[in-house]
CSV table of C-alpha atoms and ligand atoms in Angstrom, one decimal:
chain,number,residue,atom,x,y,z
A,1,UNK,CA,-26.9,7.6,-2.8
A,2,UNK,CA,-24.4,6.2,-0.2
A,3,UNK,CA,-21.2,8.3,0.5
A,4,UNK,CA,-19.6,6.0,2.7
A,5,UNK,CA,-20.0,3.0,0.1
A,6,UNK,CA,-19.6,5.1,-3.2
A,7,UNK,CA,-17.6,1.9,-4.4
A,8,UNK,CA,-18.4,-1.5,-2.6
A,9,UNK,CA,-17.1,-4.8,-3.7
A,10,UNK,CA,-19.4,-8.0,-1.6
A,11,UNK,CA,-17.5,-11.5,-1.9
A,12,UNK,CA,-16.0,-11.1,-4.8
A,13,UNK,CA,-14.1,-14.1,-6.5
A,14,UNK,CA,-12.2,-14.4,-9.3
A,15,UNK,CA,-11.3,-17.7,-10.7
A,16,UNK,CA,-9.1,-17.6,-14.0
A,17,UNK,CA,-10.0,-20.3,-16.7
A,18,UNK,CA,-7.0,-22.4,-15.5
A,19,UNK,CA,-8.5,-23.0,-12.4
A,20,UNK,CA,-6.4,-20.6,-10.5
A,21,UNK,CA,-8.2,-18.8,-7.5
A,22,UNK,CA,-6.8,-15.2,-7.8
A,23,UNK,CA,-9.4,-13.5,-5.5
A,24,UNK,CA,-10.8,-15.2,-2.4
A,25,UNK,CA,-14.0,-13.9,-1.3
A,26,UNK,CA,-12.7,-9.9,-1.3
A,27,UNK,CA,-15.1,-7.2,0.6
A,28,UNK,CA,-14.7,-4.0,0.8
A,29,UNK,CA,-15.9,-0.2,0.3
A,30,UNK,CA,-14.5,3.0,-0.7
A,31,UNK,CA,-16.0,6.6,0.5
A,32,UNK,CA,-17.0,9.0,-1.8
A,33,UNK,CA,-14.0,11.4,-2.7
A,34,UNK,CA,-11.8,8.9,-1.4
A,35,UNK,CA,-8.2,8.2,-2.4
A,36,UNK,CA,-8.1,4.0,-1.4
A,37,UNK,CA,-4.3,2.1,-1.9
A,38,UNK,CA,-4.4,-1.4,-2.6
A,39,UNK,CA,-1.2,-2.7,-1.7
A,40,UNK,CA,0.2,-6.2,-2.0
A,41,UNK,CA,3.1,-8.1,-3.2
A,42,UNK,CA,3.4,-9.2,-6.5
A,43,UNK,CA,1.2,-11.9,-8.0
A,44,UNK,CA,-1.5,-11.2,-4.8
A,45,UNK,CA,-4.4,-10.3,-7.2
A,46,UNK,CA,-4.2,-6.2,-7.3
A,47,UNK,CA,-4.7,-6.0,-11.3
A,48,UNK,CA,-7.2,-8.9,-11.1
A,49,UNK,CA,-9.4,-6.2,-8.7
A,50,UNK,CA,-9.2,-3.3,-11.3
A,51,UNK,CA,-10.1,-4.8,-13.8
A,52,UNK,CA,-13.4,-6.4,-12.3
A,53,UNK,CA,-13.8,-2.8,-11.1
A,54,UNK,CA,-13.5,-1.2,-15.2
A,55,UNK,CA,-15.5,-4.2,-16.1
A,56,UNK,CA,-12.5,-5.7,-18.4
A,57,UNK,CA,-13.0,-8.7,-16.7
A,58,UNK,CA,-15.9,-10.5,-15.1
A,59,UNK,CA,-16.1,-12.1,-11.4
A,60,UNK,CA,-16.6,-16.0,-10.6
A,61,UNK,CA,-18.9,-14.5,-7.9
A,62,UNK,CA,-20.0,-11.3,-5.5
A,63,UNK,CA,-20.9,-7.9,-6.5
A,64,UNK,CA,-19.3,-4.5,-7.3
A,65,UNK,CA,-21.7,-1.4,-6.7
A,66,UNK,CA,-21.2,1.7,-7.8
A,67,UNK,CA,-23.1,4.3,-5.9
A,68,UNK,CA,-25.6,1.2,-4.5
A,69,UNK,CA,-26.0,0.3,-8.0
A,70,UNK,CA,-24.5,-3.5,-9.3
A,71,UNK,CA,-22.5,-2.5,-12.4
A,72,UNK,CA,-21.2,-6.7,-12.8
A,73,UNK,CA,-23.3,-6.5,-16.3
A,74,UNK,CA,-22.5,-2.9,-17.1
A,75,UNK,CA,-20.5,-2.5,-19.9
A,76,UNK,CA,-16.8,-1.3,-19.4
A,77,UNK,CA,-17.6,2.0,-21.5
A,78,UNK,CA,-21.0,3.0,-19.3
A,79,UNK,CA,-19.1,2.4,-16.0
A,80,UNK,CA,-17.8,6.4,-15.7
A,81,UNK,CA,-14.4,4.8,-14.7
A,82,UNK,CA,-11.3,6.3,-16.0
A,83,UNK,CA,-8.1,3.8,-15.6
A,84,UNK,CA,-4.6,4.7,-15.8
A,85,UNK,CA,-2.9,1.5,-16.9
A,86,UNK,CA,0.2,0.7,-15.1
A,87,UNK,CA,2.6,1.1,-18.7
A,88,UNK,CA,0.7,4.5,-19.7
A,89,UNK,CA,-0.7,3.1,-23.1
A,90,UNK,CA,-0.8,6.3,-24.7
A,91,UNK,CA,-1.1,6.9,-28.3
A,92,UNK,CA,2.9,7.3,-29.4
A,93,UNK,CA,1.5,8.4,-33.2
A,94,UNK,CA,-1.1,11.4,-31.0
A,95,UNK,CA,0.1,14.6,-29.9
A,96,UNK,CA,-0.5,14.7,-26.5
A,97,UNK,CA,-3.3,16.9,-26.8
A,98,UNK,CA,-4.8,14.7,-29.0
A,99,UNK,CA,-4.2,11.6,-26.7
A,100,UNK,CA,-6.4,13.6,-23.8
A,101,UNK,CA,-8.3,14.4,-26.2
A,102,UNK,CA,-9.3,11.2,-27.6
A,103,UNK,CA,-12.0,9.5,-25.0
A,104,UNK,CA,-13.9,12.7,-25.9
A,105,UNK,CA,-14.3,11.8,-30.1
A,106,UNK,CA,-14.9,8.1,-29.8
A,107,UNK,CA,-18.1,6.3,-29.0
A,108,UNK,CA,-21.6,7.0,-28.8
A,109,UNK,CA,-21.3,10.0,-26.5
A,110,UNK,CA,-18.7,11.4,-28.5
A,111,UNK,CA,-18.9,15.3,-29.0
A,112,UNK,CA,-17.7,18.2,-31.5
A,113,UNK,CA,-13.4,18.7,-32.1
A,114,UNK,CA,-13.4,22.5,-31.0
A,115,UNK,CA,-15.8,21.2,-27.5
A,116,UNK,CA,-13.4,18.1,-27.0
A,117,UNK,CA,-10.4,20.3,-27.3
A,118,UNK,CA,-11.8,22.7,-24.5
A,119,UNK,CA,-12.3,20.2,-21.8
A,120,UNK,CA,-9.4,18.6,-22.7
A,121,UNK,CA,-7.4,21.9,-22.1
A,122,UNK,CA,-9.3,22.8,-19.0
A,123,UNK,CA,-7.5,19.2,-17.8
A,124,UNK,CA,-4.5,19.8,-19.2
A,125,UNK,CA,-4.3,22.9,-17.4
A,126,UNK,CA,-4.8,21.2,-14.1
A,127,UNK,CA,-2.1,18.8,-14.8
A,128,UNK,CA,0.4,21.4,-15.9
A,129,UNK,CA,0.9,19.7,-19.7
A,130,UNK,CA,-0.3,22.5,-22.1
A,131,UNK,CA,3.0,23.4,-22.7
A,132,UNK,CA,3.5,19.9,-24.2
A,133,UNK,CA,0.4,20.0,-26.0
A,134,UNK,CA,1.8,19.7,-29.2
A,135,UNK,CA,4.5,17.1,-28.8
A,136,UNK,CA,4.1,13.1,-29.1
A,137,UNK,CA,4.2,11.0,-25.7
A,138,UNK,CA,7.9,9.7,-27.0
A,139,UNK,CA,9.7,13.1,-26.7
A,140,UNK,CA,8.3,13.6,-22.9
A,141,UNK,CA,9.7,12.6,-19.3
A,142,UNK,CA,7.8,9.6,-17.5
A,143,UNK,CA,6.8,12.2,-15.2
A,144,UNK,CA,5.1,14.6,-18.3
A,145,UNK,CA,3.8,10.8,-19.5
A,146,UNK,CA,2.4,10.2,-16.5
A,147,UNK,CA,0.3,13.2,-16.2
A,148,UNK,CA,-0.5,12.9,-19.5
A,149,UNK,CA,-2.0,10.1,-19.1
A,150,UNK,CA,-4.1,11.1,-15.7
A,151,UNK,CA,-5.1,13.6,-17.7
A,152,UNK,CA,-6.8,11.2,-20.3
A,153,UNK,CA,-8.5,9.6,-18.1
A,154,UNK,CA,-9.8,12.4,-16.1
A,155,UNK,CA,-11.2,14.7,-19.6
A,156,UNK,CA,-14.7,12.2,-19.4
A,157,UNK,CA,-14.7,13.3,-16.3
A,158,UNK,CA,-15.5,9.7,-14.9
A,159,UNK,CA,-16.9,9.2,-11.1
A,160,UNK,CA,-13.9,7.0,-10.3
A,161,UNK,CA,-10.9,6.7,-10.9
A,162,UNK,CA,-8.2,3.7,-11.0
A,163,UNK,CA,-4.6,3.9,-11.4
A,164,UNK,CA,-2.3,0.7,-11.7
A,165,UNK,CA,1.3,1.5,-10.0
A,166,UNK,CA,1.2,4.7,-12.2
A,167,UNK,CA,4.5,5.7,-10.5
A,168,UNK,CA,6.5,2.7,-10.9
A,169,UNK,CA,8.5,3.6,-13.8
A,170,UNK,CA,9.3,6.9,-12.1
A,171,UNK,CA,12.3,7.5,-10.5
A,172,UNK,CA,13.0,8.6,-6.8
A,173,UNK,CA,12.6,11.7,-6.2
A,174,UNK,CA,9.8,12.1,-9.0
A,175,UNK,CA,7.6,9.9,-7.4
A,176,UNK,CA,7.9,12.0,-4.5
A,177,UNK,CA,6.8,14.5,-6.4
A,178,UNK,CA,4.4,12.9,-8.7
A,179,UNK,CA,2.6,11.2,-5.5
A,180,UNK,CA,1.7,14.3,-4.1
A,181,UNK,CA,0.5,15.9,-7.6
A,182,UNK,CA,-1.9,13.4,-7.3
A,183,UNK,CA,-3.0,13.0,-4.7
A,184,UNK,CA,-3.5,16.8,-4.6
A,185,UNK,CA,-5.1,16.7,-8.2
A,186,UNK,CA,-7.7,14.0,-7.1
A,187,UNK,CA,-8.4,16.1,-4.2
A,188,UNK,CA,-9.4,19.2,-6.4
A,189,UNK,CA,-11.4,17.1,-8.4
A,190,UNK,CA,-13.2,14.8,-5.7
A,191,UNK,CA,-12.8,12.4,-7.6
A,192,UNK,CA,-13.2,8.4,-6.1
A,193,UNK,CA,-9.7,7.0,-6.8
A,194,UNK,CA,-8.2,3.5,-6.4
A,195,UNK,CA,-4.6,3.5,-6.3
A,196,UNK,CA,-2.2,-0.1,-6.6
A,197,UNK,CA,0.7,0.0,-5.6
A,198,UNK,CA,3.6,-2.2,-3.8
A,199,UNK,CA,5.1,0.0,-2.1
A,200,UNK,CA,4.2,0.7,1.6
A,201,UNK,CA,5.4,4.0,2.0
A,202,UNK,CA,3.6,5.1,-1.0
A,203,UNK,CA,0.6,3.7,0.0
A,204,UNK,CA,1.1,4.8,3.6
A,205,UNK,CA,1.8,8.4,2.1
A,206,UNK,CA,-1.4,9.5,-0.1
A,207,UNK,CA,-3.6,6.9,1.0
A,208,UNK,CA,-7.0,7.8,3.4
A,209,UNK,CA,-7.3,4.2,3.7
A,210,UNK,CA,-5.6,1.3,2.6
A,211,UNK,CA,-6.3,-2.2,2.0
A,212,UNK,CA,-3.4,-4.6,1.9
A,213,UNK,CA,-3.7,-8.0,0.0
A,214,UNK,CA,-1.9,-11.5,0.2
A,215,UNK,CA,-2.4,-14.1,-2.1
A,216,UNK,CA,-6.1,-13.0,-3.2
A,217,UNK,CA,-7.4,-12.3,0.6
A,218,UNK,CA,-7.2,-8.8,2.4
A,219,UNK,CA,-5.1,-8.9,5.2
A,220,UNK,CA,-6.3,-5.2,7.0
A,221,UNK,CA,-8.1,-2.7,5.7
A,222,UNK,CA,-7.7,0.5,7.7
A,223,UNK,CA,-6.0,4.2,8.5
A,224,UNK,CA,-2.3,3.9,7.4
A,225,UNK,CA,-1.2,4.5,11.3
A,226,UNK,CA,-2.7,1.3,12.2
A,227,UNK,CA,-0.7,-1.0,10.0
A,228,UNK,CA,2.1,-0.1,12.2
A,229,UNK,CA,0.4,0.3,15.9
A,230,UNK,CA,-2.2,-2.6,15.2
A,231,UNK,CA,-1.4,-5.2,12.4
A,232,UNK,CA,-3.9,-7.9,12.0
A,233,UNK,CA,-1.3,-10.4,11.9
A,234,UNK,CA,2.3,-11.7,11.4
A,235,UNK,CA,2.0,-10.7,7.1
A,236,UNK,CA,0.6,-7.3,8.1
A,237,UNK,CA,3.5,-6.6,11.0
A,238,UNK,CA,6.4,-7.5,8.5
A,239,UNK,CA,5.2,-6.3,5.3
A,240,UNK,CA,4.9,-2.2,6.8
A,241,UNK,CA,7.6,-0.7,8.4
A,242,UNK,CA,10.9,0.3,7.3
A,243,UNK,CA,13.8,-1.0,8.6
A,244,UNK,CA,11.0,-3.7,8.6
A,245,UNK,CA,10.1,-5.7,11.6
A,246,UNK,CA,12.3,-7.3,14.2
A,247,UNK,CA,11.2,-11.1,15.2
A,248,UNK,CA,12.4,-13.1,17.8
A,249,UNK,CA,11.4,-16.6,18.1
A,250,UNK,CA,10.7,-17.8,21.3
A,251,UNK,CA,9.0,-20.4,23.4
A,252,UNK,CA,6.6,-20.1,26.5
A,253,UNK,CA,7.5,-21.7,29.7
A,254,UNK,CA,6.8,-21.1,33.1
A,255,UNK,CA,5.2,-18.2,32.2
A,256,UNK,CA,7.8,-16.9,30.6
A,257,UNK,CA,8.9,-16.0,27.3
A,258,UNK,CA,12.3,-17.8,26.3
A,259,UNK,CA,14.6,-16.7,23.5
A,260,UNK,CA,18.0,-18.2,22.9
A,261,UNK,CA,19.6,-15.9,25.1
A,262,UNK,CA,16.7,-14.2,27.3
A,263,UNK,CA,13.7,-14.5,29.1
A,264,UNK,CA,10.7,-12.4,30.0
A,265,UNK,CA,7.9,-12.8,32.5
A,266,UNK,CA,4.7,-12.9,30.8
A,267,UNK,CA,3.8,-10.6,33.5
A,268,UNK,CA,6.1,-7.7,32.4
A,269,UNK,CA,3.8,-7.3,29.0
A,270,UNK,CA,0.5,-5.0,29.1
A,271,UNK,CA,-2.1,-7.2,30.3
A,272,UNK,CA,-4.6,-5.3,28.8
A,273,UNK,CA,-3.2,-6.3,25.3
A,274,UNK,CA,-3.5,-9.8,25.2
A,275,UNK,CA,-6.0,-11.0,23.0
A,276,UNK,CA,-6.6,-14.5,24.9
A,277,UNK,CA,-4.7,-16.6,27.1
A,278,UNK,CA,-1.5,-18.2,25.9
A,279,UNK,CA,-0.6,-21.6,25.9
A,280,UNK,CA,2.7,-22.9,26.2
A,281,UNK,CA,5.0,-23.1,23.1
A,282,UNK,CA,6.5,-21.5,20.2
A,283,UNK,CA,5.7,-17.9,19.6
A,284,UNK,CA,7.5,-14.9,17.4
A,285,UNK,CA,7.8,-11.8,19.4
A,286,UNK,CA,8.1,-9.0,16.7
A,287,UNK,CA,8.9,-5.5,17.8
A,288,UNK,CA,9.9,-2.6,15.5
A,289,UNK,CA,13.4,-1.3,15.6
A,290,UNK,CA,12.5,2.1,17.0
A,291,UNK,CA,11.1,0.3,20.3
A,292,UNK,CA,14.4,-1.7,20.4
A,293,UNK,CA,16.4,1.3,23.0
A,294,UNK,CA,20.1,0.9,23.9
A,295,UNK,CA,20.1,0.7,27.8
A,296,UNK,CA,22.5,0.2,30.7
A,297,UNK,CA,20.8,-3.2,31.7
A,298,UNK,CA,18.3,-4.6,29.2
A,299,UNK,CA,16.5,-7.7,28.0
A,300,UNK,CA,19.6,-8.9,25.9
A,301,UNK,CA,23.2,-8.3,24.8
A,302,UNK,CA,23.9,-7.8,21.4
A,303,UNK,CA,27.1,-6.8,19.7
A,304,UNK,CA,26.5,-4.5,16.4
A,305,UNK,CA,28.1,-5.4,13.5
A,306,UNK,CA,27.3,-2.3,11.0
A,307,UNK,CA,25.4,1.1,11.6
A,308,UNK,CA,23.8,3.1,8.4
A,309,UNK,CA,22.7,6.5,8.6
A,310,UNK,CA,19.1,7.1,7.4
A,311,UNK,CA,18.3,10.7,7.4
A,312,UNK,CA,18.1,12.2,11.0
A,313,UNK,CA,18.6,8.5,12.0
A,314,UNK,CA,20.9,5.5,12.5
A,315,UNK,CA,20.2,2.0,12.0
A,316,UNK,CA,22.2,-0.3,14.5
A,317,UNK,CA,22.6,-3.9,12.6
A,318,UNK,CA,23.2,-7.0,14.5
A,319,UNK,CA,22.9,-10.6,14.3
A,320,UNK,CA,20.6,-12.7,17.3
A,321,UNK,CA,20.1,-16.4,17.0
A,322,UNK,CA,21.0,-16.2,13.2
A,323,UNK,CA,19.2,-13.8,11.9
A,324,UNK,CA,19.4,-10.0,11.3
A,325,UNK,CA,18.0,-7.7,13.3
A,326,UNK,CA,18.0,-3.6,13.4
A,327,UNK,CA,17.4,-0.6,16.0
A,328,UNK,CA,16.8,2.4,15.1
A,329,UNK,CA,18.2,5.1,17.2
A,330,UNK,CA,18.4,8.9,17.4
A,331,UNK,CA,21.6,10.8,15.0
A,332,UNK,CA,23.0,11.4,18.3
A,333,UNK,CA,23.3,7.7,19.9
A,334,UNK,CA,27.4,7.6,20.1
A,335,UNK,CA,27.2,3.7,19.2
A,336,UNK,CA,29.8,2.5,17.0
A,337,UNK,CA,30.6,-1.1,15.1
A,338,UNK,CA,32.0,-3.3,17.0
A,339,UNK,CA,30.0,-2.1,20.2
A,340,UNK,CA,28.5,-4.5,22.6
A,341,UNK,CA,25.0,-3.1,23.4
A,342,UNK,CA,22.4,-3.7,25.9
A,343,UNK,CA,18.9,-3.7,24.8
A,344,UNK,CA,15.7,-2.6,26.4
A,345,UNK,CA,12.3,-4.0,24.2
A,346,UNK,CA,9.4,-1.9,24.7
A,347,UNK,CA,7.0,-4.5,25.7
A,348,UNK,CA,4.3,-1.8,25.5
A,349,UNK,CA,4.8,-1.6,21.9
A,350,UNK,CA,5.8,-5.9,21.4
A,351,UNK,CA,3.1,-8.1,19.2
A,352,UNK,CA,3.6,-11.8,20.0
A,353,UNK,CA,1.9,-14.1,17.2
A,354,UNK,CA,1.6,-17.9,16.7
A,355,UNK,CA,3.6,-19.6,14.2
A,356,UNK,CA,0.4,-19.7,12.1
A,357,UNK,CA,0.7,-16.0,11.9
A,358,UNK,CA,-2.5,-14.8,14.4
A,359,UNK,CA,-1.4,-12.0,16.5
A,360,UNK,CA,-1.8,-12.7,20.1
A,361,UNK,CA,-0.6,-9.8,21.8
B,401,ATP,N1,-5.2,-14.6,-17.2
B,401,ATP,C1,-4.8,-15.3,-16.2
B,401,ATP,N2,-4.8,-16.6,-16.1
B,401,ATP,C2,-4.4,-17.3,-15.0
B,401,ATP,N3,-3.8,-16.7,-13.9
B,401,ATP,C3,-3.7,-15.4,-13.9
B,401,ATP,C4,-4.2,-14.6,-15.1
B,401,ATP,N4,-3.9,-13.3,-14.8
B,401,ATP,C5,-3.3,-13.2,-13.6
B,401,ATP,N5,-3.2,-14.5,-13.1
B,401,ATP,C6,-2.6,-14.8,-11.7
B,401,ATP,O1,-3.5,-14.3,-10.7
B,401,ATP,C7,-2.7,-13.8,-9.7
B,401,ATP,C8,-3.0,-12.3,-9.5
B,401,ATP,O2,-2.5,-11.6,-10.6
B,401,ATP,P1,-2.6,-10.0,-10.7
B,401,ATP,O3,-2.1,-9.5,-12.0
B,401,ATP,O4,-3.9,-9.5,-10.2
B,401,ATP,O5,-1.5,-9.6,-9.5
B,401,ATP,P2,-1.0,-8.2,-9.0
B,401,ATP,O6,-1.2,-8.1,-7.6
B,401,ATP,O7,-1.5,-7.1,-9.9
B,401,ATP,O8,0.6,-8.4,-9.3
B,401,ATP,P3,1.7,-7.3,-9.7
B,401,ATP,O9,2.0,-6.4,-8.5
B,401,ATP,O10,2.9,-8.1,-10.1
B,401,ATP,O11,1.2,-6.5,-10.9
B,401,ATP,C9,-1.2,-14.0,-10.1
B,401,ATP,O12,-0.8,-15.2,-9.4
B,401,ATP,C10,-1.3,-14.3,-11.6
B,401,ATP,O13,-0.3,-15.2,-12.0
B,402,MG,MG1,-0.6,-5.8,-11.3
């Protein structure tokens, strides 16, 4: 039916039976073919979502559609969802063929051994595990886990698909690796996928979309780029980005912007960016370390205490009115520990919000 709303979710609330609001009037909707993050810190309601999706727990209020359909009072088993559960759960006593296997001979669409055994190998295939066919789940890798498991819950070949911070238990560079398998595997498949996870650069790296949480409430839900150029608010600016987020409190005065050891003219920031007029008082001006720039004669004068090499770049640490800020400069930038450094913010590329957290500017 729809494409654009192949999944939609309309005010949905979850309450849990101690009283505790875990989901605060949520909307959203996910394209057909999709691959959707929803990222969020710990405890923000991620899990809660997932499983209203598979149907393993039922909403306070609101709707979830699938394909314009309500599926609320569908059974889990007749939702076509496959769910890849954040800890695996496969079968440790199953080979792994006969853990993909498995959806296939259970239930009242269940089908033949030698049929089961084909799909399940046509999957397995796809996921690269055939050689492993044989073996129980406690003799692989996580990684071979992990795809064992994808592979499960892709062999009832379900129109969407939900993984819980599948790569969590991974390390470093196999969740590099494993990130991109999937995202290219759901890709061949076109399947609908819903991806948790906490990690921004994750998220920010297979996802077509993502919609960040706090405390059961979506904070954005948009194109990874614009959690960086455009954050809703102060949550949004400081949870993406890494090094994450410099802030600078300040007050407005005179039209100007006051921080403990600087001031800047309202006047010198984009007019076109402001999002109403400002009255005086306390603001945080939050600019990311990249548009901090080492200049002969800047905003402020800042000695740096440590500098860390990142890849093709360096971080520059220093402290400003007590707390810790970084800029993030080119391999090349000569600056040492110990330097005193002058400081240009790109104003262009500044967001000023109210203590409350709204952005401003
Ligand atoms: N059965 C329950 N009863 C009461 N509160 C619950 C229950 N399950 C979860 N919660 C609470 O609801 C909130 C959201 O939990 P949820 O598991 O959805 O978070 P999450 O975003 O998946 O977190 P994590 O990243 O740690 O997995 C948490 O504060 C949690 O303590
Ligand atoms: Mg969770």
């Amino acid at each position: 039916m729809s494409n654009e709303k192949f999944v939609e979710v309309k005010n949905l609330r979850k309450v849990y039976d101690n009283g505790y609001e875990a989901i605060k009037d949520v909307s959203f909707s996910v394209k057909k073919g999709d691959l959707v993050c929803l990222l969020g810190p710990s405890g923000c309601g991620k899990t809660t979502i997932l499983n209203m999706l598979a149907g393993l727990l039922f909403p306070t209020s609101g709707d979830i559609l699938f394909d314009g359909k309500s599926v609320v009072k569908t059974e889990p088993k007749d939702r076509q969802i496959g769910y890849v559960f954040q800890n695996y759960a496969l079968y440790p006593h199953m080979t792994v063929l006969q853990n993909v296997m498995f959806p296939l001979t259970v239930g009242k669409n269940k089908i033949a051994k030698d049929e089961a055994e084909k799909i399940a190998r046509k999957y397995m295939e796809l996921t690269q595990i055939t050689d492993f066919a044989n073996q129980r789940p406690g003799s692989l890798s996580g990684g071979q886990q992990q795809r064992v498991a994808i592979t499960r819950a892709l062999v009832q070949e379900p129109k969407i698909l939900l993984m819980d911070e599948p790569l969590s238990n991974l390390d470093a560079r196999l969740r590099l690796k494993i990130r991109e398998e999937i995202r290219a595997l759901v890709k061949k498949v076109g399947i609908t996928t819903l991806f948790v996870t906490h990690d921004q650069e994750e998220a920010l790296s297979i996802g077509d979309k993502i919609i960040l949480f706090n405390d059961g409430v979506i904070q954005q839900d948009d194109m990874g780029q614009n959690f960086y150029l455009e954050p809703n608010n102060y949550f949004v600016a400081n949870f993406v980005g890494n090094p994450v987020i410099d802030n600078f409190e300040v007050e407005l005065k005179d039209g100007k912007l006051v921080g403990s050891d600087f001031a800047i003219d309202l006047a010198d920031f984009d007019q076109d960016r402001f999002k109403k007029n400002l009255d005086e008082g306390k603001y945080t001006l939050s600019i990311r370390p990249e548009n901090l720039k080492p200049v002969e004669h800047g905003h402020l004068s800042v000695k740096i205490e440590d500098v860390e090499l990142i890849g093709r770049e360096r971080i520059l640490k220093f402290e400003h009115d007590n707390m810790q800020h970084r800029c993030l400069v080119d391999l090349e930038q000569p600056i040492k520990a110990e330097d005193q450094v002058e400081l240009q913010l790109r104003l262009d590329r500044a967001f000023i919000f109210t203590p409350e957290g709204e952005r401003v500017y």
